[in-house]
């Protein structure tokens, strides 16, 4: 007798591609995961999606903290996600001078494009 690829419901769920069990992560959760380099290929797209709608999103600490967390990832991460980076740079380009100045007070060393 041939055993199916997934013999239990739990195994079947673990083999689903592109699904995250439970509710979507909150912005603060995304910021934490991103700053700790956890699951970047999966969490960066979620964060950028939020940032496209609200670039200066206050995820937990201050306005723009999620954006700074995303911008602070190394170049090697963005090689895997070139389209995502382009969208993010469009967001940064659309920020006002006041918003950019506010971000620089928190993180003056972040690359801005």
GROMACS .gro file of N, CA, C and O in nm:
model
  452
    1UNK      N    1   0.083  -0.117   0.000
    1UNK     CA    2   0.000   0.000   0.000
    1UNK      C    3   0.089   0.125   0.000
    1UNK      O    4   0.186   0.135   0.074
    2UNK      N    5   0.056   0.222  -0.084
    2UNK     CA    6   0.132   0.346  -0.094
    2UNK      C    7   0.077   0.447   0.005
    2UNK      O    8  -0.042   0.469   0.013
    3UNK      N    9   0.169   0.506   0.078
    3UNK     CA   10   0.130   0.607   0.177
    3UNK      C   11   0.121   0.743   0.107
    3UNK      O   12   0.209   0.780   0.030
    4UNK      N   13   0.015   0.822   0.134
    4UNK     CA   14   0.005   0.954   0.072
    4UNK      C   15   0.117   1.046   0.122
    4UNK      O   16   0.176   1.022   0.227
    5UNK      N   17   0.142   1.151   0.049
    5UNK     CA   18   0.254   1.240   0.085
    5UNK      C   19   0.236   1.301   0.223
    5UNK      O   20   0.332   1.326   0.292
    6UNK      N   21   0.116   1.326   0.261
    6UNK     CA   22   0.090   1.388   0.391
    6UNK      C   23  -0.009   1.300   0.466
    6UNK      O   24  -0.127   1.298   0.434
    7UNK      N   25   0.039   1.227   0.564
    7UNK     CA   26  -0.048   1.130   0.630
    7UNK      C   27  -0.136   1.191   0.737
    7UNK      O   28  -0.235   1.132   0.775
    8UNK      N   29  -0.102   1.308   0.784
    8UNK     CA   30  -0.185   1.371   0.886
    8UNK      C   31  -0.220   1.512   0.843
    8UNK      O   32  -0.156   1.570   0.754
    9UNK      N   33  -0.321   1.567   0.906
    9UNK     CA   34  -0.362   1.704   0.874
    9UNK      C   35  -0.249   1.801   0.907
    9UNK      O   36  -0.225   1.896   0.835
   10UNK      N   37  -0.177   1.776   1.016
   10UNK     CA   38  -0.066   1.865   1.053
   10UNK      C   39   0.043   1.862   0.946
   10UNK      O   40   0.095   1.966   0.909
   11UNK      N   41   0.077   1.746   0.898
   11UNK     CA   42   0.178   1.737   0.792
   11UNK      C   43   0.129   1.808   0.667
   11UNK      O   44   0.206   1.876   0.601
   12UNK      N   45   0.002   1.792   0.635
   12UNK     CA   46  -0.052   1.857   0.516
   12UNK      C   47  -0.042   2.009   0.530
   12UNK      O   48  -0.005   2.078   0.436
   13UNK      N   49  -0.073   2.059   0.648
   13UNK     CA   50  -0.064   2.203   0.671
   13UNK      C   51   0.077   2.253   0.663
   13UNK      O   52   0.104   2.363   0.616
   14UNK      N   53   0.172   2.173   0.710
   14UNK     CA   54   0.310   2.217   0.709
   14UNK      C   55   0.369   2.219   0.569
   14UNK      O   56   0.469   2.282   0.544
   15UNK      N   57   0.305   2.150   0.477
   15UNK     CA   58   0.356   2.147   0.340
   15UNK      C   59   0.292   2.253   0.253
   15UNK      O   60   0.327   2.267   0.138
   16UNK      N   61   0.198   2.329   0.306
   16UNK     CA   62   0.136   2.434   0.227
   16UNK      C   63   0.239   2.542   0.199
   16UNK      O   64   0.313   2.583   0.287
   17UNK      N   65   0.242   2.587   0.076
   17UNK     CA   66   0.339   2.688   0.037
   17UNK      C   67   0.271   2.825   0.041
   17UNK      O   68   0.162   2.843  -0.007
   18UNK      N   69   0.339   2.920   0.102
   18UNK     CA   70   0.290   3.057   0.102
   18UNK      C   71   0.183   3.087   0.204
   18UNK      O   72   0.116   3.188   0.194
   19UNK      N   73   0.165   3.000   0.300
   19UNK     CA   74   0.065   3.027   0.403
   19UNK      C   75   0.132   3.041   0.538
   19UNK      O   76   0.228   2.972   0.568
   20UNK      N   77   0.081   3.132   0.615
   20UNK     CA   78   0.128   3.150   0.751
   20UNK      C   79   0.011   3.122   0.841
   20UNK      O   80  -0.093   3.188   0.829
   21UNK      N   81   0.023   3.023   0.929
   21UNK     CA   82  -0.091   2.993   1.015
   21UNK      C   83  -0.117   3.107   1.112
   21UNK      O   84  -0.024   3.176   1.155
   22UNK      N   85  -0.241   3.128   1.144
   22UNK     CA   86  -0.276   3.231   1.241
   22UNK      C   87  -0.294   3.366   1.175
   22UNK      O   88  -0.290   3.381   1.053
   23UNK      N   89  -0.315   3.468   1.258
   23UNK     CA   90  -0.337   3.602   1.204
   23UNK      C   91  -0.210   3.660   1.145
   23UNK      O   92  -0.100   3.618   1.176
   24UNK      N   93  -0.228   3.760   1.059
   24UNK     CA   94  -0.113   3.827   0.999
   24UNK      C   95  -0.032   3.897   1.108
   24UNK      O   96  -0.088   3.946   1.205
   25UNK      N   97   0.099   3.901   1.093
   25UNK     CA   98   0.182   3.967   1.194
   25UNK      C   99   0.153   4.117   1.201
   25UNK      O  100   0.128   4.181   1.100
   26UNK      N  101   0.157   4.169   1.321
   26UNK     CA  102   0.139   4.313   1.344
   26UNK      C  103   0.266   4.387   1.299
   26UNK      O  104   0.373   4.328   1.295
   27UNK      N  105   0.255   4.517   1.270
   27UNK     CA  106   0.374   4.593   1.232
   27UNK      C  107   0.489   4.582   1.333
   27UNK      O  108   0.604   4.572   1.293
   28UNK      N  109   0.458   4.582   1.461
   28UNK     CA  110   0.564   4.569   1.562
   28UNK      C  111   0.633   4.434   1.552
   28UNK      O  112   0.755   4.424   1.570
   29UNK      N  113   0.556   4.330   1.522
   29UNK     CA  114   0.615   4.196   1.504
   29UNK      C  115   0.707   4.195   1.382
   29UNK      O  116   0.816   4.138   1.386
   30UNK      N  117   0.661   4.257   1.274
   30UNK     CA  118   0.744   4.263   1.153
   30UNK      C  119   0.875   4.337   1.181
   30UNK      O  120   0.981   4.292   1.141
   31UNK      N  121   0.866   4.449   1.252
   31UNK     CA  122   0.986   4.525   1.284
   31UNK      C  123   1.084   4.441   1.364
   31UNK      O  124   1.204   4.440   1.337
   32UNK      N  125   1.034   4.369   1.462
   32UNK     CA  126   1.120   4.284   1.544
   32UNK      C  127   1.186   4.176   1.460
   32UNK      O  128   1.306   4.153   1.469
   33UNK      N  129   1.108   4.108   1.378
   33UNK     CA  130   1.163   4.002   1.293
   33UNK      C  131   1.268   4.057   1.197
   33UNK      O  132   1.374   3.997   1.177
   34UNK      N  133   1.239   4.173   1.139
   34UNK     CA  134   1.331   4.232   1.042
   34UNK      C  135   1.461   4.272   1.108
   34UNK      O  136   1.569   4.244   1.056
   35UNK      N  137   1.454   4.336   1.223
   35UNK     CA  138   1.578   4.381   1.289
   35UNK      C  139   1.659   4.264   1.343
   35UNK      O  140   1.779   4.278   1.365
   36UNK      N  141   1.594   4.149   1.360
   36UNK     CA  142   1.667   4.030   1.405
   36UNK      C  143   1.699   3.936   1.290
   36UNK      O  144   1.743   3.823   1.311
   37UNK      N  145   1.676   3.981   1.166
   37UNK     CA  146   1.708   3.905   1.044
   37UNK      C  147   1.636   3.770   1.039
   37UNK      O  148   1.690   3.672   0.990
   38UNK      N  149   1.514   3.765   1.085
   38UNK     CA  150   1.437   3.641   1.087
   38UNK      C  151   1.341   3.640   0.969
   38UNK      O  152   1.256   3.727   0.957
   39UNK      N  153   1.356   3.542   0.882
   39UNK     CA  154   1.263   3.521   0.772
   39UNK      C  155   1.250   3.638   0.677
   39UNK      O  156   1.141   3.665   0.626
   40UNK      N  157   1.359   3.707   0.650
   40UNK     CA  158   1.351   3.828   0.568
   40UNK      C  159   1.283   3.809   0.432
   40UNK      O  160   1.205   3.895   0.392
   41UNK      N  161   1.307   3.700   0.360
   41UNK     CA  162   1.238   3.686   0.232
   41UNK      C  163   1.086   3.679   0.246
   41UNK      O  164   1.012   3.704   0.151
   42UNK      N  165   1.038   3.647   0.365
   42UNK     CA  166   0.894   3.636   0.388
   42UNK      C  167   0.836   3.760   0.453
   42UNK      O  168   0.724   3.800   0.422
   43UNK      N  169   0.909   3.820   0.547
   43UNK     CA  170   0.853   3.933   0.621
   43UNK      C  171   0.877   4.069   0.552
   43UNK      O  172   0.796   4.159   0.569
   44UNK      N  173   0.984   4.083   0.476
   44UNK     CA  174   1.006   4.209   0.407
   44UNK      C  175   0.892   4.244   0.310
   44UNK      O  176   0.847   4.359   0.309
   45UNK      N  177   0.843   4.149   0.230
   45UNK     CA  178   0.730   4.184   0.144
   45UNK      C  179   0.607   4.230   0.222
   45UNK      O  180   0.536   4.322   0.179
   46UNK      N  181   0.583   4.170   0.337
   46UNK     CA  182   0.469   4.213   0.420
   46UNK      C  183   0.490   4.355   0.471
   46UNK      O  184   0.399   4.437   0.470
   47UNK      N  185   0.613   4.384   0.515
   47UNK     CA  186   0.642   4.518   0.566
   47UNK      C  187   0.634   4.622   0.455
   47UNK      O  188   0.576   4.730   0.475
   48UNK      N  189   0.691   4.592   0.340
   48UNK     CA  190   0.689   4.688   0.230
   48UNK      C  191   0.546   4.715   0.186
   48UNK      O  192   0.510   4.829   0.155
   49UNK      N  193   0.462   4.614   0.187
   49UNK     CA  194   0.321   4.634   0.152
   49UNK      C  195   0.257   4.737   0.245
   49UNK      O  196   0.183   4.825   0.201
   50UNK      N  197   0.286   4.727   0.374
   50UNK     CA  198   0.234   4.825   0.470
   50UNK      C  199   0.293   4.963   0.444
   50UNK      O  200   0.223   5.064   0.452
   51UNK      N  201   0.422   4.968   0.414
   51UNK     CA  202   0.490   5.096   0.394
   51UNK      C  203   0.444   5.166   0.266
   51UNK      O  204   0.448   5.289   0.259
   52UNK      N  205   0.402   5.091   0.166
   52UNK     CA  206   0.348   5.153   0.045
   52UNK      C  207   0.223   5.233   0.077
   52UNK      O  208   0.195   5.336   0.015
   53UNK      N  209   0.146   5.186   0.175
   53UNK     CA  210   0.024   5.254   0.215
   53UNK      C  211   0.050   5.366   0.316
   53UNK      O  212  -0.015   5.469   0.312
   54UNK      N  213   0.145   5.343   0.407
   54UNK     CA  214   0.172   5.440   0.513
   54UNK      C  215   0.323   5.439   0.546
   54UNK      O  216   0.367   5.370   0.637
   55UNK      N  217   0.400   5.516   0.471
   55UNK     CA  218   0.546   5.512   0.487
   55UNK      C  219   0.596   5.545   0.628
   55UNK      O  220   0.693   5.486   0.674
   56UNK      N  221   0.532   5.637   0.696
   56UNK     CA  222   0.579   5.678   0.828
   56UNK      C  223   0.505   5.603   0.939
   56UNK      O  224   0.489   5.653   1.050
   57UNK      N  225   0.466   5.481   0.909
   57UNK     CA  226   0.395   5.398   1.005
   57UNK      C  227   0.474   5.386   1.136
   57UNK      O  228   0.593   5.360   1.135
   58UNK      N  229   0.404   5.408   1.246
   58UNK     CA  230   0.462   5.392   1.379
   58UNK      C  231   0.429   5.250   1.424
   58UNK      O  232   0.319   5.223   1.469
   59UNK      N  233   0.526   5.160   1.410
   59UNK     CA  234   0.498   5.020   1.445
   59UNK      C  235   0.503   4.996   1.594
   59UNK      O  236   0.434   4.910   1.645
   60UNK      N  237   0.586   5.073   1.665
   60UNK     CA  238   0.592   5.057   1.810
   60UNK      C  239   0.664   5.172   1.880
   60UNK      O  240   0.618   5.221   1.981
   61UNK      N  241   0.777   5.216   1.825
   61UNK     CA  242   0.860   5.314   1.894
   61UNK      C  243   0.835   5.458   1.851
   61UNK      O  244   0.826   5.547   1.934
   62UNK      N  245   0.832   5.485   1.720
   62UNK     CA  246   0.817   5.621   1.670
   62UNK      C  247   0.775   5.614   1.524
   62UNK      O  248   0.788   5.510   1.459
   63UNK      N  249   0.725   5.725   1.472
   63UNK     CA  250   0.683   5.730   1.332
   63UNK      C  251   0.803   5.699   1.243
   63UNK      O  252   0.909   5.758   1.258
   64UNK      N  253   0.784   5.605   1.153
   64UNK     CA  254   0.890   5.567   1.059
   64UNK      C  255   0.982   5.456   1.107
   64UNK      O  256   1.076   5.420   1.036
   65UNK      N  257   0.955   5.399   1.224
   65UNK     CA  258   1.046   5.296   1.276
   65UNK      C  259   1.048   5.170   1.190
   65UNK      O  260   1.153   5.109   1.172
   66UNK      N  261   0.934   5.133   1.133
   66UNK     CA  262   0.933   5.015   1.045
   66UNK      C  263   1.011   5.045   0.917
   66UNK      O  264   1.089   4.961   0.870
   67UNK      N  265   0.994   5.165   0.863
   67UNK     CA  266   1.067   5.203   0.743
   67UNK      C  267   1.218   5.199   0.767
   67UNK      O  268   1.293   5.145   0.686
   68UNK      N  269   1.262   5.251   0.879
   68UNK     CA  270   1.406   5.248   0.909
   68UNK      C  271   1.457   5.106   0.928
   68UNK      O  272   1.568   5.074   0.886
   69UNK      N  273   1.376   5.021   0.988
   69UNK     CA  274   1.417   4.881   1.005
   69UNK      C  275   1.436   4.815   0.869
   69UNK      O  276   1.533   4.742   0.846
   70UNK      N  277   1.344   4.842   0.777
   70UNK     CA  278   1.352   4.783   0.643
   70UNK      C  279   1.470   4.841   0.566
   70UNK      O  280   1.547   4.768   0.503
   71UNK      N  281   1.488   4.973   0.573
   71UNK     CA  282   1.598   5.037   0.501
   71UNK      C  283   1.735   4.994   0.553
   71UNK      O  284   1.833   4.997   0.480
   72UNK      N  285   1.741   4.953   0.677
   72UNK     CA  286   1.869   4.916   0.737
   72UNK      C  287   1.918   4.776   0.703
   72UNK      O  288   2.027   4.736   0.748
   73UNK      N  289   1.845   4.701   0.623
   73UNK     CA  290   1.891   4.567   0.587
   73UNK      C  291   2.003   4.578   0.484
   73UNK      O  292   2.005   4.668   0.402
   74UNK      N  293   2.096   4.484   0.487
   74UNK     CA  294   2.212   4.491   0.397
   74UNK      C  295   2.174   4.468   0.250
   74UNK      O  296   2.069   4.412   0.218
   75UNK      N  297   2.262   4.513   0.166
   75UNK     CA  298   2.242   4.502   0.021
   75UNK      C  299   2.217   4.357  -0.023
   75UNK      O  300   2.141   4.330  -0.114
   76UNK      N  301   2.280   4.263   0.045
   76UNK     CA  302   2.266   4.121   0.007
   76UNK      C  303   2.122   4.073   0.015
   76UNK      O  304   2.082   3.983  -0.059
   77UNK      N  305   2.043   4.131   0.102
   77UNK     CA  306   1.902   4.093   0.115
   77UNK      C  307   1.824   4.139  -0.008
   77UNK      O  308   1.740   4.067  -0.060
   78UNK      N  309   1.854   4.260  -0.055
   78UNK     CA  310   1.779   4.318  -0.164
   78UNK      C  311   1.810   4.254  -0.298
   78UNK      O  312   1.730   4.265  -0.391
   79UNK      N  313   1.922   4.186  -0.310
   79UNK     CA  314   1.955   4.115  -0.433
   79UNK      C  315   1.848   4.009  -0.461
   79UNK      O  316   1.811   3.985  -0.575
   80UNK      N  317   1.796   3.951  -0.354
   80UNK     CA  318   1.692   3.849  -0.368
   80UNK      C  319   1.555   3.908  -0.399
   80UNK      O  320   1.466   3.837  -0.445
   81UNK      N  321   1.536   4.037  -0.372
   81UNK     CA  322   1.405   4.100  -0.384
   81UNK      C  323   1.414   4.233  -0.460
   81UNK      O  324   1.377   4.338  -0.408
   82UNK      N  325   1.463   4.233  -0.586
   82UNK     CA  326   1.487   4.360  -0.655
   82UNK      C  327   1.361   4.444  -0.678
   82UNK      O  328   1.364   4.565  -0.663
   83UNK      N  329   1.251   4.383  -0.713
   83UNK     CA  330   1.128   4.458  -0.735
   83UNK      C  331   1.078   4.523  -0.608
   83UNK      O  332   1.025   4.634  -0.610
   84UNK      N  333   1.097   4.455  -0.500
   84UNK     CA  334   1.056   4.507  -0.370
   84UNK      C  335   1.137   4.630  -0.334
   84UNK      O  336   1.085   4.730  -0.285
   85UNK      N  337   1.264   4.624  -0.361
   85UNK     CA  338   1.352   4.738  -0.330
   85UNK      C  339   1.312   4.860  -0.413
   85UNK      O  340   1.312   4.972  -0.363
   86UNK      N  341   1.278   4.839  -0.538
   86UNK     CA  342   1.236   4.951  -0.623
   86UNK      C  343   1.112   5.018  -0.566
   86UNK      O  344   1.103   5.141  -0.563
   87UNK      N  345   1.017   4.938  -0.520
   87UNK     CA  346   0.897   4.994  -0.459
   87UNK      C  347   0.929   5.072  -0.333
   87UNK      O  348   0.873   5.179  -0.308
   88UNK      N  349   1.021   5.018  -0.255
   88UNK     CA  350   1.062   5.086  -0.132
   88UNK      C  351   1.132   5.218  -0.162
   88UNK      O  352   1.107   5.319  -0.095
   89UNK      N  353   1.217   5.221  -0.263
   89UNK     CA  354   1.286   5.344  -0.298
   89UNK      C  355   1.188   5.449  -0.350
   89UNK      O  356   1.207   5.569  -0.328
   90UNK      N  357   1.082   5.405  -0.416
   90UNK     CA  358   0.978   5.499  -0.460
   90UNK      C  359   0.908   5.560  -0.338
   90UNK      O  360   0.875   5.679  -0.338
   91UNK      N  361   0.888   5.481  -0.234
   91UNK     CA  362   0.829   5.532  -0.111
   91UNK      C  363   0.920   5.637  -0.050
   91UNK      O  364   0.875   5.746  -0.012
   92UNK      N  365   1.049   5.608  -0.041
   92UNK     CA  366   1.144   5.703   0.018
   92UNK      C  367   1.149   5.831  -0.065
   92UNK      O  368   1.152   5.942  -0.011
   93UNK      N  369   1.146   5.817  -0.197
   93UNK     CA  370   1.150   5.934  -0.285
   93UNK      C  371   1.027   6.023  -0.266
   93UNK      O  372   1.034   6.144  -0.287
   94UNK      N  373   0.917   5.964  -0.223
   94UNK     CA  374   0.794   6.040  -0.203
   94UNK      C  375   0.782   6.106  -0.067
   94UNK      O  376   0.685   6.178  -0.042
   95UNK      N  377   0.878   6.085   0.020
   95UNK     CA  378   0.873   6.146   0.153
   95UNK      C  379   0.905   6.294   0.145
   95UNK      O  380   0.987   6.337   0.063
   96UNK      N  381   0.841   6.371   0.232
   96UNK     CA  382   0.870   6.515   0.237
   96UNK      C  383   1.004   6.539   0.307
   96UNK      O  384   1.056   6.450   0.376
   97UNK      N  385   1.056   6.658   0.291
   97UNK     CA  386   1.182   6.693   0.359
   97UNK      C  387   1.167   6.684   0.510
   97UNK      O  388   1.259   6.643   0.580
   98UNK      N  389   1.050   6.720   0.562
   98UNK     CA  390   1.025   6.713   0.706
   98UNK      C  391   1.029   6.567   0.754
   98UNK      O  392   1.084   6.537   0.860
   99UNK      N  393   0.969   6.478   0.676
   99UNK     CA  394   0.969   6.336   0.713
   99UNK      C  395   1.110   6.279   0.709
   99UNK      O  396   1.151   6.205   0.799
  100UNK      N  397   1.186   6.315   0.605
  100UNK     CA  398   1.324   6.268   0.596
  100UNK      C  399   1.407   6.320   0.713
  100UNK      O  400   1.488   6.246   0.770
  101UNK      N  401   1.387   6.445   0.748
  101UNK     CA  402   1.461   6.502   0.861
  101UNK      C  403   1.425   6.429   0.990
  101UNK      O  404   1.514   6.402   1.073
  102UNK      N  405   1.298   6.398   1.007
  102UNK     CA  406   1.256   6.324   1.126
  102UNK      C  407   1.321   6.186   1.132
  102UNK      O  408   1.371   6.144   1.237
  103UNK      N  409   1.325   6.117   1.020
  103UNK     CA  410   1.388   5.986   1.016
  103UNK      C  411   1.538   5.995   1.047
  103UNK      O  412   1.593   5.911   1.117
  104UNK      N  413   1.602   6.097   0.995
  104UNK     CA  414   1.746   6.114   1.017
  104UNK      C  415   1.780   6.140   1.164
  104UNK      O  416   1.890   6.110   1.208
  105UNK      N  417   1.686   6.195   1.239
  105UNK     CA  418   1.713   6.217   1.382
  105UNK      C  419   1.724   6.084   1.455
  105UNK      O  420   1.794   6.074   1.555
  106UNK      N  421   1.655   5.982   1.404
  106UNK     CA  422   1.659   5.851   1.468
  106UNK      C  423   1.772   5.764   1.414
  106UNK      O  424   1.830   5.684   1.485
  107UNK      N  425   1.798   5.777   1.286
  107UNK     CA  426   1.895   5.686   1.222
  107UNK      C  427   1.971   5.760   1.113
  107UNK      O  428   1.940   5.747   0.995
  108UNK      N  429   2.070   5.840   1.150
  108UNK     CA  430   2.140   5.919   1.049
  108UNK      C  431   2.224   5.838   0.951
  108UNK      O  432   2.256   5.885   0.844
  109UNK      N  433   2.256   5.713   0.986
  109UNK     CA  434   2.347   5.635   0.901
  109UNK      C  435   2.278   5.546   0.798
  109UNK      O  436   2.343   5.477   0.722
  110UNK      N  437   2.146   5.547   0.794
  110UNK     CA  438   2.075   5.459   0.699
  110UNK      C  439   2.098   5.507   0.557
  110UNK      O  440   2.098   5.627   0.529
  111UNK      N  441   2.116   5.411   0.468
  111UNK     CA  442   2.130   5.443   0.325
  111UNK      C  443   1.994   5.490   0.274
  111UNK      O  444   1.892   5.431   0.302
  112UNK      N  445   1.994   5.596   0.198
  112UNK     CA  446   1.868   5.653   0.150
  112UNK      C  447   1.853   5.636   0.000
  112UNK      O  448   1.794   5.719  -0.067
  113UNK      N  449   1.898   5.525  -0.055
  113UNK     CA  450   1.877   5.504  -0.197
  113UNK      C  451   1.998   5.468  -0.267
  113UNK      O  452   2.066   5.391  -0.290
   0.00000   0.00000   0.00000
